Coordinates of C-alpha atoms in Angstrom, one line a residue:
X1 CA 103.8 144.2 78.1
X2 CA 102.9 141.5 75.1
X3 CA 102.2 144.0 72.9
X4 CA 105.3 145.5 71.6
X5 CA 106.7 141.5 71.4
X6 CA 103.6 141.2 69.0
X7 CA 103.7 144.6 67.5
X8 CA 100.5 145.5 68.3
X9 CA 100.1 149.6 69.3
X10 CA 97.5 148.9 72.1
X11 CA 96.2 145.9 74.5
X12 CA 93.3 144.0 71.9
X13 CA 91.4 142.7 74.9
X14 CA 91.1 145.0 77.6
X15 CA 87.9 144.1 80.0
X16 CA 86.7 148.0 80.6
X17 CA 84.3 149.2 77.8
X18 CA 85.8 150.3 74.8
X19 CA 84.0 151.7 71.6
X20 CA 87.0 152.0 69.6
X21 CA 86.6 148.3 69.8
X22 CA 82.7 148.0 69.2
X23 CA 82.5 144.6 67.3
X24 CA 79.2 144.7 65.0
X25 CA 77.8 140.9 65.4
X26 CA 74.4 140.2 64.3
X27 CA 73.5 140.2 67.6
X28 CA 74.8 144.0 68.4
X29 CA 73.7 145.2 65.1
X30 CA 70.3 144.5 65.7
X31 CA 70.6 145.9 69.4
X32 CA 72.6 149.1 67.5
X33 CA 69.9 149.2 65.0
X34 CA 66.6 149.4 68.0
X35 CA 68.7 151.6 69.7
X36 CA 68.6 154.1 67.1
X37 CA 65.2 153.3 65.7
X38 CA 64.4 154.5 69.4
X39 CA 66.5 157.8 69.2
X40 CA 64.0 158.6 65.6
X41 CA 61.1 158.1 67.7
X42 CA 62.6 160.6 70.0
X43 CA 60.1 159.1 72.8
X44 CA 59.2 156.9 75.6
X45 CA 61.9 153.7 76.5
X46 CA 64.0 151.5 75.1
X47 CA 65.0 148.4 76.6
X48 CA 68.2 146.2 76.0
X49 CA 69.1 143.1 78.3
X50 CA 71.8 140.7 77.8
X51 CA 73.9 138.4 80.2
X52 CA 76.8 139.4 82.2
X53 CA 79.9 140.6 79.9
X54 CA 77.8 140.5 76.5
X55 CA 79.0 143.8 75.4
X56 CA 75.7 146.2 76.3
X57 CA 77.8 148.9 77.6
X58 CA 79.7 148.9 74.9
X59 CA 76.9 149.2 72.3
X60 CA 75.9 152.0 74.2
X61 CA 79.2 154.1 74.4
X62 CA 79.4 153.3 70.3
X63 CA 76.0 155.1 70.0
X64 CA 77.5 157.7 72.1
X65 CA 80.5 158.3 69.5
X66 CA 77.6 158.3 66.6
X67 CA 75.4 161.2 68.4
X68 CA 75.5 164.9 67.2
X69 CA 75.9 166.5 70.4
X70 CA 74.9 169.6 68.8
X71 CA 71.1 167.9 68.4
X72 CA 71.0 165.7 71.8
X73 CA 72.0 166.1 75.1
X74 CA 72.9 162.5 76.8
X75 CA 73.1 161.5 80.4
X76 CA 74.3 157.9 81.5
X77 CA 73.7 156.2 85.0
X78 CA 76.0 153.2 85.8
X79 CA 75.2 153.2 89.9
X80 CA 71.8 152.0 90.1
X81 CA 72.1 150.8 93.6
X82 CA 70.1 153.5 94.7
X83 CA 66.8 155.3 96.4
X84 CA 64.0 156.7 94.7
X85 CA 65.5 160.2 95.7
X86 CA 69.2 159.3 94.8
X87 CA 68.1 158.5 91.1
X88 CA 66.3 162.1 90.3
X89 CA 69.7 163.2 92.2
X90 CA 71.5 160.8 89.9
X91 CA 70.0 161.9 86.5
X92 CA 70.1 165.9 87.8
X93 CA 73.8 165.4 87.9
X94 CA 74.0 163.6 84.5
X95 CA 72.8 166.4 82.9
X96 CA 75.4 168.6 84.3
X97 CA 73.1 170.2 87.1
X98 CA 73.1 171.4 90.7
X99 CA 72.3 168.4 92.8
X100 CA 73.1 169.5 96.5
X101 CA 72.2 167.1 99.7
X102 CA 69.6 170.1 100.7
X103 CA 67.9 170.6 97.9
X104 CA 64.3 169.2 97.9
X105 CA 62.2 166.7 95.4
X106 CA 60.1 169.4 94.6
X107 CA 63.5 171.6 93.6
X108 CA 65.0 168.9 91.5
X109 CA 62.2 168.3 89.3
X110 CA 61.4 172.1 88.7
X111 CA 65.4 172.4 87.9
X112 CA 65.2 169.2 85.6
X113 CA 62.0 170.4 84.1
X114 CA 63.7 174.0 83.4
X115 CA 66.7 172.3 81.6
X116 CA 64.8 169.8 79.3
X117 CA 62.6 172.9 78.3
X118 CA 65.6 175.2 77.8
X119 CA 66.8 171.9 75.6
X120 CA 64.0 171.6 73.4
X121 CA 64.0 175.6 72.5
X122 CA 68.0 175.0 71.6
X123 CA 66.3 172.5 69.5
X124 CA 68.1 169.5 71.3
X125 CA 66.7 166.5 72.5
X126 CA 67.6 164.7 76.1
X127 CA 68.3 161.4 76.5
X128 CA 68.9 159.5 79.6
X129 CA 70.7 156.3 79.5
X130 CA 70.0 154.1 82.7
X131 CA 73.1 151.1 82.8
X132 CA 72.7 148.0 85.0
X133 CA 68.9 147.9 85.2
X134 CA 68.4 145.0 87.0
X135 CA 69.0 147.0 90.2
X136 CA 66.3 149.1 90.2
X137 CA 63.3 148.7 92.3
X138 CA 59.9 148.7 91.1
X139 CA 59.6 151.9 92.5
X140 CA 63.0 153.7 91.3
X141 CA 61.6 152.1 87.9
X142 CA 58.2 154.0 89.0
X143 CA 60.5 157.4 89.4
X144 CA 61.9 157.5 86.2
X145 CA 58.5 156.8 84.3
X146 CA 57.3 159.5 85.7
X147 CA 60.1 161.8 84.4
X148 CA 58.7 160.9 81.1
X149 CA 55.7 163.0 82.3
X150 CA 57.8 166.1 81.3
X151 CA 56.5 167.2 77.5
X152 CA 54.9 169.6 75.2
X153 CA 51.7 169.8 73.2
X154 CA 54.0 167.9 70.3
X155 CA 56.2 166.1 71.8
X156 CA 58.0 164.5 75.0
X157 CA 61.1 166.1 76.9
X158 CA 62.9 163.1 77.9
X159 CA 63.8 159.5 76.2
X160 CA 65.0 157.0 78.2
X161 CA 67.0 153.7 77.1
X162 CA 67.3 150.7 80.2
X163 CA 70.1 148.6 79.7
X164 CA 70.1 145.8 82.2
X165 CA 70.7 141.8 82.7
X166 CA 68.0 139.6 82.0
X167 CA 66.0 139.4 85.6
X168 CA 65.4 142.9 84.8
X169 CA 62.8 141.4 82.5
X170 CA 61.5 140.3 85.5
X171 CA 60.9 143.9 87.3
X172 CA 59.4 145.0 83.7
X173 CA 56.8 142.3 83.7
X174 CA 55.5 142.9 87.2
X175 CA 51.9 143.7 88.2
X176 CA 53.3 147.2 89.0
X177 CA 54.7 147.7 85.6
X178 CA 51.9 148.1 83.3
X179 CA 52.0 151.7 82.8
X180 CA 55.9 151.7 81.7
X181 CA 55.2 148.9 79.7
X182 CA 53.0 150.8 77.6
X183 CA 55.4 153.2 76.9
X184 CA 58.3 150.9 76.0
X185 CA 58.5 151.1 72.4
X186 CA 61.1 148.2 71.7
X187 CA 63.0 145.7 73.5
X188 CA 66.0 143.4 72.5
X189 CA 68.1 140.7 74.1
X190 CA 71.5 140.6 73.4
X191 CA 72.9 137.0 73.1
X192 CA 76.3 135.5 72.8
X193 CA 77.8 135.2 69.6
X194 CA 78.2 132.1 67.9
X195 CA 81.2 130.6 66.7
X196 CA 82.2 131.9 63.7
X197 CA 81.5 135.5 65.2
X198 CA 83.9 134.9 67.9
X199 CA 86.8 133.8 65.7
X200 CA 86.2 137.0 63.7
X201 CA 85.4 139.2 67.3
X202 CA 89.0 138.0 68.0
X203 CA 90.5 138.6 64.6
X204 CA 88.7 142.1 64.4
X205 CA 90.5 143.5 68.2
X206 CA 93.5 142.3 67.2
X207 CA 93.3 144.1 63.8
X208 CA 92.2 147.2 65.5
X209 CA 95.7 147.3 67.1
X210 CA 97.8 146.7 64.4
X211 CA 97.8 142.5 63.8
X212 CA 99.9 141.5 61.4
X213 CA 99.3 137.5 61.7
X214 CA 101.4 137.2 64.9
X215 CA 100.8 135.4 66.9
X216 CA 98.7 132.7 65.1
X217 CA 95.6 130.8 66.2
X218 CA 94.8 127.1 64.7
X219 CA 91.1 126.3 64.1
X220 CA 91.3 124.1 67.3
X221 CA 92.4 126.6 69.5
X222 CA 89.3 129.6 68.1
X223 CA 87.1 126.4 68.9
X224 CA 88.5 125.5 72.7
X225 CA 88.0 129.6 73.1
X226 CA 84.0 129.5 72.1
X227 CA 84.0 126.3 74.1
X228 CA 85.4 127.7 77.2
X229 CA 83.7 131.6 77.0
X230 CA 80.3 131.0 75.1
X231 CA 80.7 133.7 73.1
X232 CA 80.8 136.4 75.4
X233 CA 83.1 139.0 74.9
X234 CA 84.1 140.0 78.4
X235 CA 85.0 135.9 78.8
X236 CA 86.6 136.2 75.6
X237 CA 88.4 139.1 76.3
X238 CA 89.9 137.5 80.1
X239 CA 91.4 134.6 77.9
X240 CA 92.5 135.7 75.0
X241 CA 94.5 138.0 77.5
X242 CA 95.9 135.7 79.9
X243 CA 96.9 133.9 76.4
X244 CA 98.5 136.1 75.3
X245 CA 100.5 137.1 78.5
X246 CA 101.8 133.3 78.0
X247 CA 102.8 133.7 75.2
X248 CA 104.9 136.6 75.8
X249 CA 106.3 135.2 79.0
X250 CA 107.3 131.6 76.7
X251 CA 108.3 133.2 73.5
X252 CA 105.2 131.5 71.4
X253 CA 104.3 133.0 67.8
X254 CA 101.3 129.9 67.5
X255 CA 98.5 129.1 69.8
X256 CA 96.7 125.4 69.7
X257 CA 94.0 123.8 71.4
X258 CA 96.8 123.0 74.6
X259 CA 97.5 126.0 74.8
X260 CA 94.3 126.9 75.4
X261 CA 93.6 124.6 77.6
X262 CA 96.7 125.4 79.4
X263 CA 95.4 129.2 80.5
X264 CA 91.8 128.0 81.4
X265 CA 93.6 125.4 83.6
X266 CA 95.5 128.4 85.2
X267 CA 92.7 130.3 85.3
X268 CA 90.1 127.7 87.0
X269 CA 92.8 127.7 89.9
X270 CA 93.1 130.8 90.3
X271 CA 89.7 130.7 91.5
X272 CA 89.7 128.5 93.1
X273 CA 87.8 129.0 96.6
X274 CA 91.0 128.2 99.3
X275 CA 90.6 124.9 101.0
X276 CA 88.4 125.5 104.6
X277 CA 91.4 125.3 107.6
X278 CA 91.8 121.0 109.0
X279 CA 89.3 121.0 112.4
X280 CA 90.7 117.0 113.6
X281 CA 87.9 115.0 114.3
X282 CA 87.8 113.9 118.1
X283 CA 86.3 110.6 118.8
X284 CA 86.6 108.1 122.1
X285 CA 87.4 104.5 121.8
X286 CA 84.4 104.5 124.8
X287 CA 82.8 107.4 124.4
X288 CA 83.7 109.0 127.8
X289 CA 87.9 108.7 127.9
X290 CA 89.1 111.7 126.0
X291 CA 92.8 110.0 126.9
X292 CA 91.8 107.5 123.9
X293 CA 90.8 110.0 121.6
X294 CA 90.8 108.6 117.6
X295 CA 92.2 110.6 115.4
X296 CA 91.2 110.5 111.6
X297 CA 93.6 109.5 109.1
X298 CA 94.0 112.5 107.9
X299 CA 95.4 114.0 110.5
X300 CA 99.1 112.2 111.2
X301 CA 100.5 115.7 112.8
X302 CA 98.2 115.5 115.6
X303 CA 99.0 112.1 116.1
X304 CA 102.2 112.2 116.1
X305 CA 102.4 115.0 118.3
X306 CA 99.9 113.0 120.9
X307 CA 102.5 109.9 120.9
X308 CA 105.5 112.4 121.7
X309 CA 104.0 113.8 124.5
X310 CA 103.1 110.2 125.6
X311 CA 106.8 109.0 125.0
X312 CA 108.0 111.6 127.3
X313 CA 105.7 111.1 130.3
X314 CA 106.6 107.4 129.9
X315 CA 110.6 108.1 129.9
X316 CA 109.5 111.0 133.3
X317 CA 108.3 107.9 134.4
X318 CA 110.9 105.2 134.1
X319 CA 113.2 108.0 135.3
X320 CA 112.0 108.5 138.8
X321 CA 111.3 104.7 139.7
X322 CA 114.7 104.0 138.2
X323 CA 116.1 106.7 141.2
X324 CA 113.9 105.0 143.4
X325 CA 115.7 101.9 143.0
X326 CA 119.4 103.0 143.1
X327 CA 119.2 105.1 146.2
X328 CA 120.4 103.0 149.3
X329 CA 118.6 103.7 153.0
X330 CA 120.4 106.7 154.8
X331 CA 120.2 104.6 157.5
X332 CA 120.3 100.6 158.6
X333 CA 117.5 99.3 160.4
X334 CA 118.6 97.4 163.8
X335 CA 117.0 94.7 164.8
X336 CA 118.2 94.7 168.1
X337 CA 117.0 98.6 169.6

C-alpha cells in the first residue's frame, strides 16, 4: 500500500522472519559468529536465547542461506509444544522421512539412525535446529540428548542448535540437566540493540527496499522509536509500520517525535482490554425494602427508567380515584322504605 507512494519495491518491516533482511548488530554478530563456531565443531549443542521478537529466528534462517547444502543436511522444529514421542516424530519429518502414526519408537530411531549414517558416507553432516525452546520439557530436552547418542568411532551423527527465550535457561540449569549441559559447547544471549543500532536497523530495512531518503526521520523521532520498542526488532518492525501506514494515509514525507507518539497512542488503544459490561450496584436505604433500592451515580439509565415506571403507576393511580369520584350513584337512597 505505502510502498509505491514511497518508492520502496517491498514492505521494510514485515513481522514474519526474513533473512533477506538479516541486520548484523553486535549483538547478532556474535550470536552469528557461535552459531557457526558450533557448525566447525560439527558436535554436541549450541544454545541461543533472547527475548520475545529479538530476531533469533532470523539469525537462524541467515545461517540457513550461508549453508552448503551439498556438505549439511538441516532440519528446523518451530512447534515445540509437544510429547516426548511427537519430537522424534517431529525431527523424522524434518529430515524428510516417513513418520506415520503406526510406526513405533523403536522404528523411528533405527530409520533416523539409517539416514544420519547414509549422511555421513555422502560425506554430509546433519544438523537439527530446535526453535522456541522454552517449551520443551525436561524430558523432551532428555529425548533429543539422547539422539546425540547416534556416532562413529570419529565423530558424532547429529548437531543440535536450541534456540529459545530466556526461562529456557531455566530447564537447562535443572538438576536433571547435567548430562546435556556437558555437551553444550557454547551459549549466547541475544539482547536488544542499543540506540544507535536501531536508527541504523531502521535505515538498513529501508535501504534493502530501495530508500531513497523518503520519507525522513528527525533525530527525535529514531529516539521516541528506541524509547517506545527497546530495541527489539519485531517492536520496531510493528511501529515503524503502523508509521508508515500514517503517513501514507496523511500524505507526510517527514516523521517527528509527534508523530511517533501519535501511532503508539493508536496503538496502546488498540489494545486496549474492552471495558468489563456496567453490573448496577443494588443497595436499600434499610436494608430489607428493595422498593428503595440506591442506585450508584453512575448509573442514571437505571434510574431514570425506575422513576418512569414510578410516574406511571402514580398517573394508573390518580386515574381510577379520579373515576371514582365523578361517577354519580345508579340509584338514590330513600330514607323513607
Amino acid at each position: 500500500m505505502y510502498e509505491s507512494y514511497y518508492g520502496l519495491s517491498d514492505k521494510p518491516f514485515r513481522l514474519r522472519p526474513d533473512p533477506h533482511f538479516f541486520f548484523g548488530s553486535k549483538g547478532h554478530k556474535r550470536a552469528m559468529a557461535y552459531l557457526e563456531y558450533g557448525l566447525s565443531q560439527g558436535e554436541g549443542f549450541i544454545v541461543i536465547t533472547g527475548e520475545i521478537g529479538a530476531g533469533k529466528t532470523t539469525l537462524v534462517r541467515h545461517l540457513f542461506r550461508q549453508l552448503q547444502s551439498d556438505r549439511i543436511v538441516a532440519a528446523h522444529i518451530v512447534n515445540t509444544h509437544v510429547d516426548a514421542d511427537d519430537i522424534l516424530r517431529g525431527v523424522v519429518a524434518g529430515f524428510g522421512l516417513p513418520f506415520e502414526e503406526s510406526a513405533s519408537k523403536t522404528t523411528l530411531l533405527a530409520r533416523l539412525e539409517a539416514f544420519l549414517r547414509s549422511c555421513d558416507q555422502q560425506g554430509k553432516r546433519a544438523l537439527l535446529v530446535v526453535d522456541e525452546a522454552q517449551n520443551l520439557t525436561p524430558r523432551v530436552v532428555e529425548e533429543l540428548r539422547m539422539l546425540s547418542n547416534f556416532q562413529t568411532d570419529e565423530k558424532s551423527l547429529l548437531q543440535t542448535f536450541l534456540l529459545g527465550q530466556p526461562e529456557f535457561r531455566v530447564t537447562l540449569h535443572s538438576p536433571g540437566m547435567q548430562q546435556l549441559r556437558q555437551r553444550v559447547i557454547a551459549t549466547y544471549h541475544l539482547g536488544p540493540m542499543d540506540a544507535l543500532e536501531t536508527q541504523a536497523y531502521i535505515e538498513h530495512r529501508l535501504l534493502t527496499v530501495g530508500w531513497q531518503g523518503d520519507p525522513s526521520f528527525t533525530p527525535g523521532a529514531h529516539a521516541a522509536i528506541y524509547q517506545f520498542t527497546g530495541g527489539i526488532p519485531r517492536k520496531t518492525n510493528h511501529l515503524c509500520d503502523r508509521l508508515l501506514l500514517m503517513g501514507f494515509l496523511e500524505e507526510m514525507h517527514a516523521f517527528t517525535e509527534a508523530d511517533i507518539e501519535t501511532v503508539i497512542r493508536d496503538i496502546d488503544q488498540e489494545f486496549q482490554p474492552p471495558p468489563a459490561p456496567a453490573v448496577p450496584f443494588v443497595g436499600t436505604a434499610d436494608g430489607t425494602d428493595p422498593d428503595h433500592a440506591v442506585f450508584g451515580n453512575q448509573y442514571p439509565s437505571v434510574l431514570d427508567e425506575r422513576m418512569l415506571r414510578l410516574e406511571k403507576s402514580m398517573g394508573s393511580v390518580l386515574s381510577i380515584l379520579k373515576k371514582i369520584v365523578r361517577t354519580p350513584a345508579t340509584q338514590p337512597i330513600d330514607s323513607h322504605e
